[in-house]
Amino acid sequence: MLQRPPRDTRLDLLRGWLQLQIFASHAHGSLIGIWGISAAWGLSDSSEQFLFLSGFALGSVLVLKEHRAGPRAAWRDLMLRVARLWRTHLIVVCGFAALVIATEMAFRWPGEAAAMGWSWLLVEPWLALPAAAILLYQPQYMGILPVFILCMLALALLIRGMERVGAWALLPPLALYGAVQAWGWHLPGLGGTEVEFNPLAYVVVVLIPPRPMTPRAWPAQALAAAGRNSLNVFCLGLFFSYAAASLFRAFPGAVPWLDLPLVGGGALGLMAVAQAAERRRRDPALAR
């Protein structure tokens, strides 16, 4: 029987670092968000890298679960993860819509919600909410979690295919990737929005330290905590980044002075939230 390996802190550190990059890149107007992310210097952006690493980790979990408890248990575990992520997506959609509307009113930016794709939700919420539930209504900032949900489902099929036909199971996703690059295939969204369709990205794995590590310094511990609590960090980071982007837009002349306090402070805040979640997990009394 396969044994559960120890959690690889290297992946947690890398995923935590990518979460901070995602936060910075969403803070539109930030110089850090333009030049301090991997998309400015490499072939793939932080979202694609995070998706790749998450698929790598989730695939390992599914294979282990399947070998230890059987295919049904593995699928049940996956469906619970998908349901949790889907529920979180709907909560974020509603909360972010409220933030955008409040920002439009506070800064007196008429048309802000419409420009970001939220007008359908305001005019016909009885149609927009079901469309968001089936992942086809994606205003700005709302495109990442649906991609994760769909990729989680596709990953299970890919693992099952590799068990049956080996590496040949990789041909369909590779062919789809080639078609997207060659012909620009794009799925149409609902409500005047577009479905964010990101192909698999490449990760330079040689940059990962060659041996397992136990971080001791606070920055490394906080970064690893952000990687282990990536869903909460990502969702909260969306709100932080839009707030920062709104301030950059409201005070364009102060961007050089606001950039580091807002983006750097937001990154520290996200890591602090992740560490607080770690403490609650270790001490059940704190979670009450």
PDB file of C-alpha atoms in Angstrom:
ATOM      1  CA  MET A   1       0.000   0.000   0.000  1.00  0.00           C
ATOM      2  CA  LEU A   2       1.223   3.476  -0.831  1.00  0.00           C
ATOM      3  CA  GLN A   3       2.272   5.498   2.197  1.00  0.00           C
ATOM      4  CA  ARG A   4       1.401   9.151   2.599  1.00  0.00           C
ATOM      5  CA  PRO A   5       4.601  11.164   2.047  1.00  0.00           C
ATOM      6  CA  PRO A   6       5.435  14.132   4.280  1.00  0.00           C
ATOM      7  CA  ARG A   7       4.133  17.472   3.069  1.00  0.00           C
ATOM      8  CA  ASP A   8       6.665  19.121   0.786  1.00  0.00           C
ATOM      9  CA  THR A   9       7.348  22.579   2.180  1.00  0.00           C
ATOM     10  CA  ARG A  10       9.080  23.551  -1.060  1.00  0.00           C
ATOM     11  CA  LEU A  11       5.746  23.464  -2.861  1.00  0.00           C
ATOM     12  CA  ASP A  12       4.087  25.449  -0.074  1.00  0.00           C
ATOM     13  CA  LEU A  13       6.771  28.132  -0.323  1.00  0.00           C
ATOM     14  CA  LEU A  14       6.455  28.348  -4.086  1.00  0.00           C
ATOM     15  CA  ARG A  15       2.662  28.431  -4.002  1.00  0.00           C
ATOM     16  CA  GLY A  16       2.759  31.114  -1.312  1.00  0.00           C
ATOM     17  CA  TRP A  17       5.104  33.217  -3.434  1.00  0.00           C
ATOM     18  CA  LEU A  18       2.812  32.797  -6.437  1.00  0.00           C
ATOM     19  CA  GLN A  19      -0.171  33.898  -4.340  1.00  0.00           C
ATOM     20  CA  LEU A  20       1.609  37.149  -3.516  1.00  0.00           C
ATOM     21  CA  GLN A  21       2.375  37.634  -7.212  1.00  0.00           C
ATOM     22  CA  ILE A  22      -1.287  37.107  -8.085  1.00  0.00           C
ATOM     23  CA  PHE A  23      -2.259  39.708  -5.501  1.00  0.00           C
ATOM     24  CA  ALA A  24       0.269  42.228  -6.844  1.00  0.00           C
ATOM     25  CA  SER A  25      -0.732  41.653 -10.480  1.00  0.00           C
ATOM     26  CA  HIS A  26      -4.399  42.265  -9.631  1.00  0.00           C
ATOM     27  CA  ALA A  27      -3.546  45.624  -8.061  1.00  0.00           C
ATOM     28  CA  HIS A  28      -3.763  47.379 -11.425  1.00  0.00           C
ATOM     29  CA  GLY A  29      -1.585  50.455 -11.559  1.00  0.00           C
ATOM     30  CA  SER A  30       1.057  49.043  -9.240  1.00  0.00           C
ATOM     31  CA  LEU A  31       4.625  49.137 -10.518  1.00  0.00           C
ATOM     32  CA  ILE A  32       5.352  46.091  -8.385  1.00  0.00           C
ATOM     33  CA  GLY A  33       2.428  44.334 -10.047  1.00  0.00           C
ATOM     34  CA  ILE A  34       3.897  45.143 -13.463  1.00  0.00           C
ATOM     35  CA  TRP A  35       7.581  44.365 -12.979  1.00  0.00           C
ATOM     36  CA  GLY A  36       7.714  42.214  -9.858  1.00  0.00           C
ATOM     37  CA  ILE A  37       5.851  39.202 -11.236  1.00  0.00           C
ATOM     38  CA  SER A  38       7.066  36.256 -13.264  1.00  0.00           C
ATOM     39  CA  ALA A  39       4.961  37.180 -16.308  1.00  0.00           C
ATOM     40  CA  ALA A  40       7.231  40.194 -16.842  1.00  0.00           C
ATOM     41  CA  TRP A  41      10.315  37.996 -17.068  1.00  0.00           C
ATOM     42  CA  GLY A  42       9.183  34.542 -18.178  1.00  0.00           C
ATOM     43  CA  LEU A  43       6.863  32.583 -20.424  1.00  0.00           C
ATOM     44  CA  SER A  44       3.988  32.073 -17.993  1.00  0.00           C
ATOM     45  CA  ASP A  45       2.277  34.116 -15.333  1.00  0.00           C
ATOM     46  CA  SER A  46       1.753  33.285 -11.686  1.00  0.00           C
ATOM     47  CA  SER A  47      -1.830  32.070 -12.170  1.00  0.00           C
ATOM     48  CA  GLU A  48      -0.751  29.473 -14.722  1.00  0.00           C
ATOM     49  CA  GLN A  49       2.141  28.340 -12.548  1.00  0.00           C
ATOM     50  CA  PHE A  50      -0.112  28.056  -9.520  1.00  0.00           C
ATOM     51  CA  LEU A  51      -2.615  26.060 -11.542  1.00  0.00           C
ATOM     52  CA  PHE A  52       0.132  23.699 -12.678  1.00  0.00           C
ATOM     53  CA  LEU A  53       1.449  23.160  -9.147  1.00  0.00           C
ATOM     54  CA  SER A  54      -2.047  22.701  -7.738  1.00  0.00           C
ATOM     55  CA  GLY A  55      -2.760  20.062 -10.361  1.00  0.00           C
ATOM     56  CA  PHE A  56       0.523  18.351  -9.511  1.00  0.00           C
ATOM     57  CA  ALA A  57      -0.327  18.274  -5.796  1.00  0.00           C
ATOM     58  CA  LEU A  58      -3.967  17.302  -6.290  1.00  0.00           C
ATOM     59  CA  GLY A  59      -3.044  14.546  -8.715  1.00  0.00           C
ATOM     60  CA  SER A  60      -0.697  13.066  -6.118  1.00  0.00           C
ATOM     61  CA  VAL A  61      -3.458  13.181  -3.505  1.00  0.00           C
ATOM     62  CA  LEU A  62      -5.962  11.497  -5.818  1.00  0.00           C
ATOM     63  CA  VAL A  63      -3.586   8.705  -6.789  1.00  0.00           C
ATOM     64  CA  LEU A  64      -2.732   8.056  -3.140  1.00  0.00           C
ATOM     65  CA  LYS A  65      -6.398   8.080  -2.136  1.00  0.00           C
ATOM     66  CA  GLU A  66      -7.327   5.732  -4.944  1.00  0.00           C
ATOM     67  CA  HIS A  67      -4.633   3.213  -4.043  1.00  0.00           C
ATOM     68  CA  ARG A  68      -5.436   3.314  -0.330  1.00  0.00           C
ATOM     69  CA  ALA A  69      -9.247   3.477  -0.332  1.00  0.00           C
ATOM     70  CA  GLY A  70     -10.347   2.760  -3.887  1.00  0.00           C
ATOM     71  CA  PRO A  71     -11.602   4.829  -6.837  1.00  0.00           C
ATOM     72  CA  ARG A  72     -14.934   5.700  -5.228  1.00  0.00           C
ATOM     73  CA  ALA A  73     -13.266   7.219  -2.186  1.00  0.00           C
ATOM     74  CA  ALA A  74     -10.921   9.203  -4.422  1.00  0.00           C
ATOM     75  CA  TRP A  75     -13.793  10.546  -6.514  1.00  0.00           C
ATOM     76  CA  ARG A  76     -15.798  11.366  -3.389  1.00  0.00           C
ATOM     77  CA  ASP A  77     -12.857  13.302  -1.994  1.00  0.00           C
ATOM     78  CA  LEU A  78     -12.453  15.171  -5.269  1.00  0.00           C
ATOM     79  CA  MET A  79     -16.147  16.067  -5.463  1.00  0.00           C
ATOM     80  CA  LEU A  80     -16.032  17.447  -1.923  1.00  0.00           C
ATOM     81  CA  ARG A  81     -13.068  19.615  -2.901  1.00  0.00           C
ATOM     82  CA  VAL A  82     -14.856  20.796  -6.037  1.00  0.00           C
ATOM     83  CA  ALA A  83     -18.035  21.580  -4.074  1.00  0.00           C
ATOM     84  CA  ARG A  84     -16.062  23.585  -1.522  1.00  0.00           C
ATOM     85  CA  LEU A  85     -14.312  25.557  -4.238  1.00  0.00           C
ATOM     86  CA  TRP A  86     -17.587  26.127  -6.122  1.00  0.00           C
ATOM     87  CA  ARG A  87     -19.292  27.400  -2.967  1.00  0.00           C
ATOM     88  CA  THR A  88     -16.366  29.711  -2.272  1.00  0.00           C
ATOM     89  CA  HIS A  89     -16.555  31.060  -5.817  1.00  0.00           C
ATOM     90  CA  LEU A  90     -20.214  32.026  -5.409  1.00  0.00           C
ATOM     91  CA  ILE A  91     -19.502  33.728  -2.080  1.00  0.00           C
ATOM     92  CA  VAL A  92     -16.644  35.684  -3.655  1.00  0.00           C
ATOM     93  CA  VAL A  93     -18.841  36.708  -6.609  1.00  0.00           C
ATOM     94  CA  CYS A  94     -21.487  38.184  -4.310  1.00  0.00           C
ATOM     95  CA  GLY A  95     -18.985  39.826  -1.972  1.00  0.00           C
ATOM     96  CA  PHE A  96     -16.911  41.288  -4.785  1.00  0.00           C
ATOM     97  CA  ALA A  97     -20.009  42.667  -6.506  1.00  0.00           C
ATOM     98  CA  ALA A  98     -20.854  44.514  -3.287  1.00  0.00           C
ATOM     99  CA  LEU A  99     -17.287  45.882  -3.116  1.00  0.00           C
ATOM    100  CA  VAL A 100     -17.376  47.141  -6.710  1.00  0.00           C
ATOM    101  CA  ILE A 101     -20.745  48.833  -6.215  1.00  0.00           C
ATOM    102  CA  ALA A 102     -19.574  50.442  -2.967  1.00  0.00           C
ATOM    103  CA  THR A 103     -16.395  51.664  -4.679  1.00  0.00           C
ATOM    104  CA  GLU A 104     -18.382  53.156  -7.558  1.00  0.00           C
ATOM    105  CA  MET A 105     -20.541  55.067  -5.097  1.00  0.00           C
ATOM    106  CA  ALA A 106     -17.694  56.119  -2.792  1.00  0.00           C
ATOM    107  CA  PHE A 107     -15.411  57.474  -5.529  1.00  0.00           C
ATOM    108  CA  ARG A 108     -18.283  58.630  -7.750  1.00  0.00           C
ATOM    109  CA  TRP A 109     -17.140  56.592 -10.731  1.00  0.00           C
ATOM    110  CA  PRO A 110     -20.308  56.131 -12.786  1.00  0.00           C
ATOM    111  CA  GLY A 111     -20.150  53.040 -14.942  1.00  0.00           C
ATOM    112  CA  GLU A 112     -17.407  51.320 -12.915  1.00  0.00           C
ATOM    113  CA  ALA A 113     -19.498  48.209 -12.278  1.00  0.00           C
ATOM    114  CA  ALA A 114     -20.641  48.069 -15.897  1.00  0.00           C
ATOM    115  CA  ALA A 115     -17.093  48.458 -17.205  1.00  0.00           C
ATOM    116  CA  MET A 116     -16.012  45.492 -15.096  1.00  0.00           C
ATOM    117  CA  GLY A 117     -18.846  43.308 -16.368  1.00  0.00           C
ATOM    118  CA  TRP A 118     -21.153  43.498 -13.344  1.00  0.00           C
ATOM    119  CA  SER A 119     -24.092  45.271 -14.996  1.00  0.00           C
ATOM    120  CA  TRP A 120     -25.913  42.014 -15.808  1.00  0.00           C
ATOM    121  CA  LEU A 121     -25.904  41.076 -12.139  1.00  0.00           C
ATOM    122  CA  LEU A 122     -27.372  44.466 -11.236  1.00  0.00           C
ATOM    123  CA  VAL A 123     -30.051  44.419 -13.929  1.00  0.00           C
ATOM    124  CA  GLU A 124     -31.006  40.736 -14.032  1.00  0.00           C
ATOM    125  CA  PRO A 125     -29.640  38.986 -10.953  1.00  0.00           C
ATOM    126  CA  TRP A 126     -32.086  36.101 -11.399  1.00  0.00           C
ATOM    127  CA  LEU A 127     -30.213  35.247 -14.610  1.00  0.00           C
ATOM    128  CA  ALA A 128     -26.695  36.343 -13.687  1.00  0.00           C
ATOM    129  CA  LEU A 129     -26.457  34.302 -10.489  1.00  0.00           C
ATOM    130  CA  PRO A 130     -27.352  30.985 -12.166  1.00  0.00           C
ATOM    131  CA  ALA A 131     -24.888  31.865 -14.938  1.00  0.00           C
ATOM    132  CA  ALA A 132     -22.212  32.429 -12.304  1.00  0.00           C
ATOM    133  CA  ALA A 133     -23.173  29.122 -10.705  1.00  0.00           C
ATOM    134  CA  ILE A 134     -22.473  27.282 -13.962  1.00  0.00           C
ATOM    135  CA  LEU A 135     -19.191  29.232 -14.260  1.00  0.00           C
ATOM    136  CA  LEU A 136     -20.074  31.047 -17.491  1.00  0.00           C
ATOM    137  CA  TYR A 137     -20.622  34.536 -16.069  1.00  0.00           C
ATOM    138  CA  GLN A 138     -17.206  35.909 -15.202  1.00  0.00           C
ATOM    139  CA  PRO A 139     -16.835  39.641 -14.568  1.00  0.00           C
ATOM    140  CA  GLN A 140     -13.350  40.980 -13.980  1.00  0.00           C
ATOM    141  CA  TYR A 141     -11.393  39.216 -11.219  1.00  0.00           C
ATOM    142  CA  MET A 142     -13.826  36.276 -11.278  1.00  0.00           C
ATOM    143  CA  GLY A 143     -12.161  34.062 -13.890  1.00  0.00           C
ATOM    144  CA  ILE A 144      -9.621  32.096 -11.872  1.00  0.00           C
ATOM    145  CA  LEU A 145     -11.675  29.908  -9.550  1.00  0.00           C
ATOM    146  CA  PRO A 146     -13.884  28.554 -12.383  1.00  0.00           C
ATOM    147  CA  VAL A 147     -10.724  27.479 -14.195  1.00  0.00           C
ATOM    148  CA  PHE A 148      -9.578  25.632 -11.082  1.00  0.00           C
ATOM    149  CA  ILE A 149     -12.927  23.882 -10.738  1.00  0.00           C
ATOM    150  CA  LEU A 150     -12.945  22.721 -14.349  1.00  0.00           C
ATOM    151  CA  CYS A 151      -9.311  21.657 -14.216  1.00  0.00           C
ATOM    152  CA  MET A 152      -9.923  19.652 -11.048  1.00  0.00           C
ATOM    153  CA  LEU A 153     -12.635  17.712 -12.843  1.00  0.00           C
ATOM    154  CA  ALA A 154     -10.483  17.259 -15.936  1.00  0.00           C
ATOM    155  CA  LEU A 155      -7.565  16.087 -13.815  1.00  0.00           C
ATOM    156  CA  ALA A 156      -9.541  13.167 -12.464  1.00  0.00           C
ATOM    157  CA  LEU A 157     -10.363  12.064 -16.008  1.00  0.00           C
ATOM    158  CA  LEU A 158      -6.740  12.468 -17.038  1.00  0.00           C
ATOM    159  CA  ILE A 159      -5.484  10.306 -14.169  1.00  0.00           C
ATOM    160  CA  ARG A 160      -8.010   7.612 -15.001  1.00  0.00           C
ATOM    161  CA  GLY A 161      -6.979   7.784 -18.654  1.00  0.00           C
ATOM    162  CA  MET A 162      -3.290   7.456 -17.809  1.00  0.00           C
ATOM    163  CA  GLU A 163      -4.041   4.359 -15.762  1.00  0.00           C
ATOM    164  CA  ARG A 164      -5.684   2.804 -18.816  1.00  0.00           C
ATOM    165  CA  VAL A 165      -3.617   3.999 -21.782  1.00  0.00           C
ATOM    166  CA  GLY A 166      -0.534   5.518 -20.188  1.00  0.00           C
ATOM    167  CA  ALA A 167       1.022   8.648 -21.638  1.00  0.00           C
ATOM    168  CA  TRP A 168      -1.375   8.526 -24.608  1.00  0.00           C
ATOM    169  CA  ALA A 169      -3.940  10.126 -22.306  1.00  0.00           C
ATOM    170  CA  LEU A 170      -1.919  13.339 -22.562  1.00  0.00           C
ATOM    171  CA  LEU A 171      -2.634  13.681 -26.274  1.00  0.00           C
ATOM    172  CA  PRO A 172      -6.118  15.286 -25.976  1.00  0.00           C
ATOM    173  CA  PRO A 173      -5.059  18.091 -23.601  1.00  0.00           C
ATOM    174  CA  LEU A 174      -1.885  18.663 -25.621  1.00  0.00           C
ATOM    175  CA  ALA A 175      -3.908  18.818 -28.830  1.00  0.00           C
ATOM    176  CA  LEU A 176      -6.319  21.259 -27.196  1.00  0.00           C
ATOM    177  CA  TYR A 177      -3.407  23.401 -26.054  1.00  0.00           C
ATOM    178  CA  GLY A 178      -2.040  23.432 -29.602  1.00  0.00           C
ATOM    179  CA  ALA A 179      -5.426  24.357 -31.034  1.00  0.00           C
ATOM    180  CA  VAL A 180      -5.803  27.239 -28.589  1.00  0.00           C
ATOM    181  CA  GLN A 181      -2.379  28.573 -29.539  1.00  0.00           C
ATOM    182  CA  ALA A 182      -2.845  28.046 -33.277  1.00  0.00           C
ATOM    183  CA  TRP A 183      -6.423  29.195 -33.781  1.00  0.00           C
ATOM    184  CA  GLY A 184      -7.215  31.184 -30.671  1.00  0.00           C
ATOM    185  CA  TRP A 185     -10.097  29.032 -29.519  1.00  0.00           C
ATOM    186  CA  HIS A 186     -12.059  30.843 -26.876  1.00  0.00           C
ATOM    187  CA  LEU A 187     -15.179  29.846 -24.994  1.00  0.00           C
ATOM    188  CA  PRO A 188     -17.935  32.489 -25.062  1.00  0.00           C
ATOM    189  CA  GLY A 189     -19.207  33.685 -21.725  1.00  0.00           C
ATOM    190  CA  LEU A 190     -22.580  35.000 -20.622  1.00  0.00           C
ATOM    191  CA  GLY A 191     -23.679  38.496 -19.718  1.00  0.00           C
ATOM    192  CA  GLY A 192     -21.159  40.194 -21.972  1.00  0.00           C
ATOM    193  CA  THR A 193     -18.196  38.555 -20.249  1.00  0.00           C
ATOM    194  CA  GLU A 194     -15.629  36.064 -21.493  1.00  0.00           C
ATOM    195  CA  VAL A 195     -14.626  32.755 -19.971  1.00  0.00           C
ATOM    196  CA  GLU A 196     -11.011  32.902 -18.896  1.00  0.00           C
ATOM    197  CA  PHE A 197      -9.312  29.973 -20.608  1.00  0.00           C
ATOM    198  CA  ASN A 198      -5.755  29.479 -19.493  1.00  0.00           C
ATOM    199  CA  PRO A 199      -3.743  26.543 -20.875  1.00  0.00           C
ATOM    200  CA  LEU A 200      -1.275  24.664 -18.770  1.00  0.00           C
ATOM    201  CA  ALA A 201       1.818  26.682 -18.011  1.00  0.00           C
ATOM    202  CA  TYR A 202       5.379  25.595 -17.615  1.00  0.00           C
ATOM    203  CA  VAL A 203       7.268  25.689 -14.360  1.00  0.00           C
ATOM    204  CA  VAL A 204      11.051  25.628 -14.127  1.00  0.00           C
ATOM    205  CA  VAL A 205      11.228  22.877 -11.530  1.00  0.00           C
ATOM    206  CA  VAL A 206      14.993  23.108 -11.194  1.00  0.00           C
ATOM    207  CA  LEU A 207      14.440  26.309  -9.222  1.00  0.00           C
ATOM    208  CA  ILE A 208      12.855  24.250  -6.433  1.00  0.00           C
ATOM    209  CA  PRO A 209      15.457  23.382  -3.766  1.00  0.00           C
ATOM    210  CA  PRO A 210      16.797  19.838  -4.305  1.00  0.00           C
ATOM    211  CA  ARG A 211      16.180  18.719  -0.713  1.00  0.00           C
ATOM    212  CA  PRO A 212      13.160  19.008   1.586  1.00  0.00           C
ATOM    213  CA  MET A 213      13.397  21.983   3.893  1.00  0.00           C
ATOM    214  CA  THR A 214      11.910  23.254   7.129  1.00  0.00           C
ATOM    215  CA  PRO A 215      11.629  27.048   7.097  1.00  0.00           C
ATOM    216  CA  ARG A 216      12.674  28.742  10.314  1.00  0.00           C
ATOM    217  CA  ALA A 217      12.658  32.454   9.510  1.00  0.00           C
ATOM    218  CA  TRP A 218       9.305  34.258   9.736  1.00  0.00           C
ATOM    219  CA  PRO A 219       9.122  35.261   6.034  1.00  0.00           C
ATOM    220  CA  ALA A 220       9.629  31.660   4.915  1.00  0.00           C
ATOM    221  CA  GLN A 221       7.162  30.336   7.486  1.00  0.00           C
ATOM    222  CA  ALA A 222       4.567  32.930   6.472  1.00  0.00           C
ATOM    223  CA  LEU A 223       5.104  32.220   2.782  1.00  0.00           C
ATOM    224  CA  ALA A 224       4.657  28.486   3.330  1.00  0.00           C
ATOM    225  CA  ALA A 225       1.511  29.192   5.357  1.00  0.00           C
ATOM    226  CA  ALA A 226       0.156  31.222   2.436  1.00  0.00           C
ATOM    227  CA  GLY A 227       0.796  28.245   0.171  1.00  0.00           C
ATOM    228  CA  ARG A 228      -1.011  25.859   2.517  1.00  0.00           C
ATOM    229  CA  ASN A 229      -3.989  28.228   2.842  1.00  0.00           C
ATOM    230  CA  SER A 230      -3.989  29.283  -0.791  1.00  0.00           C
ATOM    231  CA  LEU A 231      -7.755  29.422  -1.332  1.00  0.00           C
ATOM    232  CA  ASN A 232      -8.371  31.836   1.539  1.00  0.00           C
ATOM    233  CA  VAL A 233      -5.320  33.900   0.606  1.00  0.00           C
ATOM    234  CA  PHE A 234      -6.389  34.112  -3.030  1.00  0.00           C
ATOM    235  CA  CYS A 235      -9.966  35.164  -2.261  1.00  0.00           C
ATOM    236  CA  LEU A 236      -8.938  37.775   0.294  1.00  0.00           C
ATOM    237  CA  GLY A 237      -6.218  38.966  -2.077  1.00  0.00           C
ATOM    238  CA  LEU A 238      -8.853  39.772  -4.715  1.00  0.00           C
ATOM    239  CA  PHE A 239     -10.494  42.241  -2.345  1.00  0.00           C
ATOM    240  CA  PHE A 240      -7.164  43.714  -1.237  1.00  0.00           C
ATOM    241  CA  SER A 241      -5.933  44.117  -4.803  1.00  0.00           C
ATOM    242  CA  TYR A 242      -9.093  45.829  -6.043  1.00  0.00           C
ATOM    243  CA  ALA A 243      -8.979  48.213  -3.091  1.00  0.00           C
ATOM    244  CA  ALA A 244      -5.355  49.044  -3.934  1.00  0.00           C
ATOM    245  CA  ALA A 245      -6.155  49.438  -7.639  1.00  0.00           C
ATOM    246  CA  SER A 246      -8.989  51.825  -6.776  1.00  0.00           C
ATOM    247  CA  LEU A 247      -6.648  53.975  -4.685  1.00  0.00           C
ATOM    248  CA  PHE A 248      -4.063  53.999  -7.490  1.00  0.00           C
ATOM    249  CA  ARG A 249      -6.756  55.162  -9.870  1.00  0.00           C
ATOM    250  CA  ALA A 250      -8.103  57.782  -7.476  1.00  0.00           C
ATOM    251  CA  PHE A 251      -4.646  59.215  -6.733  1.00  0.00           C
ATOM    252  CA  PRO A 252      -2.501  58.570  -9.843  1.00  0.00           C
ATOM    253  CA  GLY A 253       0.147  61.090  -8.854  1.00  0.00           C
ATOM    254  CA  ALA A 254       0.796  59.267  -5.595  1.00  0.00           C
ATOM    255  CA  VAL A 255       1.282  55.797  -7.107  1.00  0.00           C
ATOM    256  CA  PRO A 256       5.085  55.762  -6.546  1.00  0.00           C
ATOM    257  CA  TRP A 257       4.493  56.497  -2.861  1.00  0.00           C
ATOM    258  CA  LEU A 258       1.453  54.277  -2.386  1.00  0.00           C
ATOM    259  CA  ASP A 259       2.771  51.265  -4.280  1.00  0.00           C
ATOM    260  CA  LEU A 260       5.018  49.706  -1.666  1.00  0.00           C
ATOM    261  CA  PRO A 261       2.789  50.453   1.362  1.00  0.00           C
ATOM    262  CA  LEU A 262      -0.344  49.085  -0.315  1.00  0.00           C
ATOM    263  CA  VAL A 263       1.092  46.110  -2.187  1.00  0.00           C
ATOM    264  CA  GLY A 264       3.744  45.304   0.393  1.00  0.00           C
ATOM    265  CA  GLY A 265       1.340  45.857   3.268  1.00  0.00           C
ATOM    266  CA  GLY A 266      -1.294  43.764   1.535  1.00  0.00           C
ATOM    267  CA  ALA A 267       1.202  40.937   1.048  1.00  0.00           C
ATOM    268  CA  LEU A 268       2.141  41.058   4.730  1.00  0.00           C
ATOM    269  CA  GLY A 269      -1.540  41.082   5.644  1.00  0.00           C
ATOM    270  CA  LEU A 270      -2.228  38.015   3.507  1.00  0.00           C
ATOM    271  CA  MET A 271       0.661  36.134   5.084  1.00  0.00           C
ATOM    272  CA  ALA A 272      -0.525  37.144   8.555  1.00  0.00           C
ATOM    273  CA  VAL A 273      -4.017  35.837   7.786  1.00  0.00           C
ATOM    274  CA  ALA A 274      -2.515  32.559   6.566  1.00  0.00           C
ATOM    275  CA  GLN A 275      -0.468  32.181   9.737  1.00  0.00           C
ATOM    276  CA  ALA A 276      -3.540  32.914  11.855  1.00  0.00           C
ATOM    277  CA  ALA A 277      -5.345  30.112  10.020  1.00  0.00           C
ATOM    278  CA  GLU A 278      -2.402  27.821  10.779  1.00  0.00           C
ATOM    279  CA  ARG A 279      -2.599  28.650  14.477  1.00  0.00           C
ATOM    280  CA  ARG A 280      -6.339  27.964  14.547  1.00  0.00           C
ATOM    281  CA  ARG A 281      -5.754  24.629  12.866  1.00  0.00           C
ATOM    282  CA  ARG A 282      -3.097  23.628  15.398  1.00  0.00           C
ATOM    283  CA  ASP A 283      -5.094  24.851  18.403  1.00  0.00           C
ATOM    284  CA  PRO A 284      -8.795  23.905  18.127  1.00  0.00           C
ATOM    285  CA  ALA A 285      -9.589  26.205  21.059  1.00  0.00           C
ATOM    286  CA  LEU A 286      -8.755  29.241  18.901  1.00  0.00           C
ATOM    287  CA  ALA A 287     -11.261  28.177  16.241  1.00  0.00           C
ATOM    288  CA  ARG A 288     -14.217  28.355  18.621  1.00  0.00           C
TER     289      ARG A 288
END
